[in-house]
Amino acid sequence: MQTTKQWKVDLSISTEHPAILEAAELLQKEQVIAFPTETVYGLGANASNERAVSKIFEAKGRPSDNPLIVHVANAEQINHYVTTIPEVAKQLIEAFMPGPLTIILPSNGTIAQTVTAGLSTIAIRIPDHPVAQALLKATQLPLAAPSANRSGRPSPTTAAHVHNDLDGRIAGILDAGPTGVGVESTVVDCTSEVPTILRPGGITLEQLEQVVGAVNVDPALLEGQLQPKSPGMKYNHYQPEVPLWLIDGDEVFMQSEIDKAKKQGNKVGAIISNELAQFVSADHVRVCGSRQNLSEVAVHLYDALRAFHKSDVDIIFCETFPQTGIGQAIMNRLTKAATSIIKQ
Ligand code: TXA
Ligand code: MG
């Protein structure tokens, strides 16, 4: 166990802020620091240092064959870590970075081997968050940073989520309040001729297509039984404390499933939209936003998954969402988090 420092900071922070200087110094000393990005909180370490990176895997309990995203301050720095930047990647960088996009490029091998898990490619992202930016500029280091949760748990969108999972296991947490997007970055493989989405996220398929034309989606995302190309996609993920079931149907169907489970002696939690809220009752209800505004649902999704505890409920039922726009990322995460889906 170590003491985990917590610094409350605001969004107007500069690189000279004492919290940033202290966090930067700890990162230089091979320590691990959680920091906010626009998507979720990340768990950062010096990506050029094997010992520092290994502490991320240790703190999270993360399998070592699951590579990490390297965070850099600006587009120019990407050149230091790759052999080439294909034209399509240049277009994506120009359009979406900084922002919730991660691109996979051919690695030039300068980053620690543990970061790329021995792959010949590297995942790179430029976070669009003032605290992440201040930290990157103050350290002048590339920061390897997965989401700052214990492996298998929902990603953290607040410092409290990070604290619950990692207190005593990391050197510090920079707390700048809840994150903006709520789901992680979109991971796009730019090493193939047509760029391929390996993980849906904050930048939508539609947005990518507008900039580069054709975009493929990793078939493993559509057919769950295939081996996904992104190593992290095959593990259990995003799981709440109690089983989560997806209910694919209207409000009457949702209520009848809740009532059935209650009759069997279960305490039932429900994660539902504003639209269903007036029709559905359960032992604990979490309303996560409007079906008309899926960005709002994304913002509240992980907090909702973390809101239910064994002491309160035996099972959670959650409605399904349309797979358009950011709905693809929402349904990707919910499908991974769920133990089953019941269709009307
Ligand atoms: O929004 C985000 O991307 C957050 C914040 C903290 O930046 N980070 C994040 O990292 O979600 P993580 O480690 O939870 O997810 C990284 C994903 C994993 O699915 C991993 O397998 C994939 O990116 N990945 C990393 N390097 C890769 C590579 N070279 N080829 C294919 N997939 C890769
Ligand atoms: Mg993660």
Short mmCIF file of N, CA and C and ligand atoms in Angstrom, two decimals, residues 60 62 147 149 155 184 199 237, ligand 2:
data_model
loop_
_atom_site.label_atom_id
_atom_site.label_comp_id
_atom_site.label_asym_id
_atom_site.label_seq_id
_atom_site.Cartn_x
_atom_site.Cartn_y
_atom_site.Cartn_z
N LYS A 60 -3.63 -1.87 -11.90
CA LYS A 60 -4.93 -2.20 -12.49
C LYS A 60 -5.27 -3.68 -12.43
N ARG A 62 -4.02 -5.58 -14.80
CA ARG A 62 -4.33 -5.69 -16.24
C ARG A 62 -3.48 -6.78 -16.88
N SER A 147 -7.56 3.48 -19.06
CA SER A 147 -8.55 4.02 -18.14
C SER A 147 -8.16 3.64 -16.71
N ASN A 149 -9.26 2.43 -13.95
CA ASN A 149 -10.11 1.53 -13.17
C ASN A 149 -9.36 0.23 -12.90
N SER A 155 -15.09 2.05 -16.59
CA SER A 155 -14.10 3.12 -16.60
C SER A 155 -14.55 4.25 -15.68
N GLU A 184 -14.83 6.04 -23.73
CA GLU A 184 -13.45 6.21 -24.15
C GLU A 184 -13.34 6.65 -25.61
N ARG A 199 -12.43 -0.03 -31.82
CA ARG A 199 -13.29 0.20 -30.64
C ARG A 199 -14.10 1.46 -30.90
N HIS A 237 -15.24 -6.64 -19.30
CA HIS A 237 -15.05 -5.21 -19.16
C HIS A 237 -16.27 -4.58 -18.53
MG MG B 2 -10.16 0.52 -20.18
#
